[in-house]
Coordinates of C-alpha atoms and ligand atoms in Angstrom, one line a residue:
M730 CA 8.0 75.2 -87.1
I731 CA 8.0 72.3 -84.6
S732 CA 7.8 68.6 -85.5
E733 CA 4.7 66.6 -85.5
H734 CA 6.2 64.6 -82.7
E735 CA 6.8 67.7 -80.5
A736 CA 3.2 68.9 -81.3
R737 CA 1.8 65.7 -80.1
A738 CA 3.9 65.8 -77.0
I739 CA 2.6 69.3 -76.2
G740 CA -1.0 68.1 -76.6
E741 CA -0.3 65.2 -74.2
R742 CA 1.4 67.3 -71.6
L743 CA -1.4 69.8 -71.8
A744 CA -4.0 67.1 -71.2
G745 CA -2.0 65.8 -68.3
T746 CA -1.8 69.3 -66.8
R747 CA -5.6 69.8 -67.2
D748 CA -6.1 66.4 -65.4
A749 CA -3.8 67.5 -62.6
I750 CA -5.6 70.8 -62.2
A751 CA -8.9 69.1 -62.0
D752 CA -7.5 66.7 -59.5
A753 CA -6.1 69.4 -57.2
A754 CA -9.4 71.3 -57.5
R755 CA -11.3 68.2 -56.4
R756 CA -9.0 67.7 -53.4
A757 CA -9.5 71.3 -52.5
G758 CA -13.3 70.9 -52.7
R759 CA -13.5 73.3 -55.6
A760 CA -14.9 73.0 -59.1
A761 CA -12.3 72.4 -61.8
E762 CA -13.9 75.2 -63.9
D763 CA -13.0 77.7 -61.2
V764 CA -9.4 77.4 -62.0
S765 CA -8.2 78.6 -65.4
L766 CA -5.0 77.6 -67.0
V767 CA -2.8 80.2 -68.7
A768 CA -0.1 78.5 -70.8
I769 CA 3.2 80.4 -70.4
S770 CA 4.8 80.3 -73.8
K771 CA 7.8 82.6 -73.3
F772 CA 10.9 81.5 -75.3
H773 CA 8.9 78.9 -77.2
P774 CA 8.1 79.4 -80.9
A775 CA 4.7 80.3 -82.3
G776 CA 4.5 76.7 -83.6
A777 CA 4.4 75.5 -80.0
V778 CA 1.6 77.9 -79.2
R779 CA -0.3 76.6 -82.2
A780 CA 0.1 73.0 -81.1
A781 CA -1.3 73.8 -77.7
Y782 CA -4.2 75.7 -79.3
D783 CA -4.9 72.8 -81.6
A784 CA -5.1 70.7 -78.4
G785 CA -7.8 73.1 -77.0
Q786 CA -5.8 75.7 -75.1
R787 CA -7.0 79.3 -75.5
Q788 CA -5.2 81.4 -72.9
F789 CA -1.5 82.1 -73.3
G790 CA 0.9 84.2 -71.3
E791 CA 4.0 86.0 -72.4
N792 CA 6.8 87.8 -70.5
Y793 CA 8.6 89.9 -73.0
I794 CA 6.7 92.5 -75.0
Q795 CA 8.6 92.3 -78.3
E796 CA 8.5 88.5 -78.3
A797 CA 4.8 88.6 -77.4
L798 CA 3.9 91.0 -80.2
A799 CA 5.8 89.0 -82.8
K800 CA 4.0 85.8 -81.8
Q801 CA 0.7 87.5 -81.8
D802 CA 1.3 88.8 -85.3
E803 CA 2.2 85.3 -86.4
L804 CA -0.9 83.8 -84.9
T805 CA -3.7 86.3 -85.9
D806 CA -5.7 83.4 -87.4
L807 CA -6.2 81.9 -83.9
D808 CA -8.7 83.1 -81.3
I809 CA -6.3 83.4 -78.4
S810 CA -6.7 85.3 -75.2
W811 CA -3.2 86.8 -74.5
H812 CA -2.0 87.6 -71.0
F813 CA 1.1 89.6 -70.0
T814 CA 3.0 87.9 -67.2
G815 CA 6.4 89.5 -67.4
K816 CA 8.0 92.6 -65.8
L817 CA 6.3 95.6 -67.1
Q818 CA 8.4 98.7 -67.9
S819 CA 7.0 102.2 -68.2
N820 CA 8.9 102.7 -71.5
K821 CA 7.2 99.6 -73.0
A822 CA 3.7 100.6 -71.8
K823 CA 2.9 102.1 -75.2
F824 CA 3.0 98.6 -76.8
V825 CA 0.6 97.0 -74.3
P826 CA -2.9 98.5 -74.9
C827 CA -5.2 96.4 -77.0
R828 CA -2.8 93.5 -77.0
F829 CA -3.5 91.6 -73.7
D830 CA -6.8 90.6 -72.0
L831 CA -5.1 90.6 -68.7
I832 CA -1.9 92.2 -67.3
H833 CA -0.7 90.2 -64.3
T834 CA 2.1 92.4 -63.2
L835 CA 1.1 95.9 -62.3
E836 CA 3.3 96.9 -59.4
S837 CA 3.5 100.7 -59.1
P838 CA 1.3 103.8 -59.4
K839 CA 3.8 105.0 -62.0
L840 CA 3.1 102.0 -64.2
A841 CA -0.6 102.5 -63.8
Q842 CA -0.3 106.0 -65.0
A843 CA 1.9 105.0 -67.9
L844 CA -0.7 102.4 -69.0
H845 CA -3.6 104.9 -68.5
K846 CA -1.9 107.4 -70.8
R847 CA -1.8 104.8 -73.5
L848 CA -5.3 103.6 -73.0
C849 CA -6.9 101.8 -75.8
A850 CA -10.0 103.6 -77.0
V851 CA -10.7 101.2 -79.8
A852 CA -11.2 97.8 -78.4
A853 CA -12.2 96.9 -74.8
P854 CA -13.0 100.1 -72.9
R855 CA -10.9 99.0 -69.9
Q856 CA -7.7 97.1 -69.5
R857 CA -8.0 94.4 -66.9
V858 CA -5.0 94.3 -64.5
L859 CA -3.8 92.3 -61.5
L860 CA -1.5 93.8 -58.9
E861 CA 1.7 91.8 -58.3
V862 CA 2.4 91.5 -54.6
N863 CA 5.8 91.0 -53.1
L864 CA 5.3 88.8 -50.1
A865 CA 8.9 87.7 -49.7
G866 CA 10.3 91.0 -48.7
E867 CA 13.9 92.0 -49.6
E868 CA 14.7 88.8 -51.3
Q869 CA 12.6 89.7 -54.3
K870 CA 12.5 92.9 -56.3
A871 CA 9.2 92.6 -58.2
G872 CA 5.8 93.4 -56.9
V873 CA 4.3 95.9 -54.5
M874 CA 5.0 95.5 -50.8
P875 CA 1.9 94.6 -48.8
E876 CA 2.0 98.0 -47.0
A877 CA 1.7 99.8 -50.3
L878 CA -0.9 97.6 -51.8
P879 CA -4.0 99.5 -50.7
A880 CA -2.6 102.8 -52.1
L881 CA -1.7 101.1 -55.4
A882 CA -5.2 99.6 -55.6
E883 CA -6.7 103.0 -55.0
A884 CA -4.5 104.6 -57.6
V885 CA -5.6 102.0 -60.2
L886 CA -9.3 102.6 -59.3
G887 CA -8.7 106.3 -60.0
Y888 CA -8.1 105.5 -63.7
D889 CA -11.2 104.8 -65.7
S890 CA -9.2 103.0 -68.3
L891 CA -8.1 100.3 -65.9
E892 CA -10.1 97.5 -64.3
L893 CA -8.7 96.0 -61.1
A894 CA -9.5 92.2 -61.2
G895 CA -7.3 90.8 -58.4
L896 CA -3.8 89.9 -57.3
M897 CA -0.8 88.0 -58.6
L898 CA 2.1 86.2 -56.8
L899 CA 5.5 85.0 -58.0
P900 CA 7.1 83.4 -55.0
P901 CA 10.9 83.1 -54.5
F902 CA 12.4 80.3 -56.6
D903 CA 14.4 78.9 -53.7
L904 CA 11.3 77.8 -51.7
T905 CA 9.9 74.3 -52.0
P906 CA 6.2 74.0 -53.1
E907 CA 5.2 73.3 -49.5
Q908 CA 7.2 76.4 -48.3
R909 CA 5.3 78.5 -50.8
R910 CA 1.9 77.4 -49.6
P911 CA 1.8 79.9 -46.7
L912 CA 2.6 82.7 -49.3
F913 CA -0.4 81.5 -51.4
A914 CA -2.6 81.6 -48.4
E915 CA -1.2 85.1 -47.5
L916 CA -2.0 86.4 -51.0
R917 CA -5.6 85.2 -50.5
R918 CA -5.8 87.0 -47.2
Q919 CA -4.4 90.2 -48.8
R920 CA -7.1 89.9 -51.5
D921 CA -9.9 89.4 -48.9
A922 CA -8.7 92.4 -46.9
L923 CA -8.5 94.5 -50.0
E924 CA -12.1 93.5 -51.0
T925 CA -13.3 94.6 -47.5
R926 CA -11.4 97.8 -47.6
L927 CA -12.5 98.8 -51.1
N928 CA -15.9 97.3 -50.9
M929 CA -15.6 95.5 -54.2
T930 CA -14.9 92.0 -55.4
L931 CA -11.5 91.0 -56.7
P932 CA -12.2 87.6 -58.2
V933 CA -8.8 86.7 -59.6
L934 CA -5.9 85.1 -57.7
S935 CA -3.1 84.4 -60.2
M936 CA -0.7 82.0 -58.4
G937 CA 0.9 78.6 -59.1
M938 CA 3.3 77.4 -61.8
T939 CA 4.6 74.0 -63.0
D940 CA 6.1 73.0 -59.6
D941 CA 3.5 74.3 -57.3
F942 CA 0.1 74.7 -58.9
P943 CA -1.6 72.0 -56.7
Q944 CA -0.6 73.9 -53.6
A945 CA -1.8 77.2 -55.1
I946 CA -5.1 75.6 -56.0
M947 CA -5.5 74.4 -52.5
E948 CA -5.1 78.0 -51.3
G949 CA -7.6 79.5 -53.8
A950 CA -5.8 80.2 -57.1
T951 CA -8.3 81.0 -59.9
I952 CA -5.5 81.3 -62.5
V953 CA -2.5 79.0 -62.7
R954 CA 0.4 79.9 -65.0
V955 CA 2.1 76.8 -66.4
G956 CA 4.9 76.8 -68.8
T957 CA 7.5 74.0 -68.5
R958 CA 4.9 71.3 -67.8
I959 CA 3.2 72.0 -71.1
F960 CA 6.0 73.1 -73.4
G961 CA 9.0 71.4 -71.9
P962 CA 12.2 73.1 -70.7
R963 CA 12.7 76.6 -72.1
P964 CA 15.4 77.0 -74.7
I965 CA 18.2 79.3 -73.4
K966 CA 17.4 82.9 -74.7
Q967 CA 20.0 84.0 -77.2
Ligands
PLP1360 C1 7.9 81.6 -66.6 C2 6.8 82.0 -65.7 C3 5.8 81.0 -65.4 C4 5.8 79.6 -65.8 O1 6.8 78.9 -65.1 P1 6.9 77.3 -65.2 O2 7.7 76.9 -64.0 O3 7.7 77.0 -66.5 O4 5.6 76.7 -65.2 C5 4.7 81.5 -64.7 N1 4.6 82.7 -64.2 C6 5.5 83.6 -64.5 C7 5.3 85.0 -64.0 C8 6.6 83.3 -65.3 O5 7.6 84.2 -65.5

């Protein structure tokens, strides 16, 4: 449980975040509705999710599969759209189907295959996925390198259980928001090039977090993933 005081603070920070998103969209000449907010609730208790839900938030993102499933099971009375935003491991793929409306972090053909094998025949016919792209080179381990992106996209399109919706970026933490902006622009260019190559639309660009969502929105983000600004600092994981 969280205190009434903390629940109110979450509601206020959420409202402030929504205003800031609308503001950034306006400055970018975009409609506020074109940017959706996924509240990243990792390490925060189910009570914090419920407080944000009560304040109108419907999309939540989790990074750790066990933690996500536990929270989902605690909140079955809420109509939440869950996203998976953490590192996806093949050996955890069996837990994923039917649990998340969007997986942001597909990064290899091997993972695509692991997901496909576990496909959910019951609920949605296809699992929506984003490809996480590594635009920072060696500094960063997660994500597919741009050279390998077309092949990964084609592998995903080969599985009728998966629906390719767009791209995701997690920039290096040691860059300032302004230094990240060229990477946001580059993700968009990668998306545009992939659309041309595959002759299909890839509507989703998942980029931007607490410190840099205004810059990401300027460069075309359609989903921003915000944790700290809504829920406060994350407790240290035990
Ligand atoms: C934790 C996390 C976020 C949220 O980060 P904040 O800086 O707390 O907003 C967004 N995206 C991913 C992939 C994350 O792991």
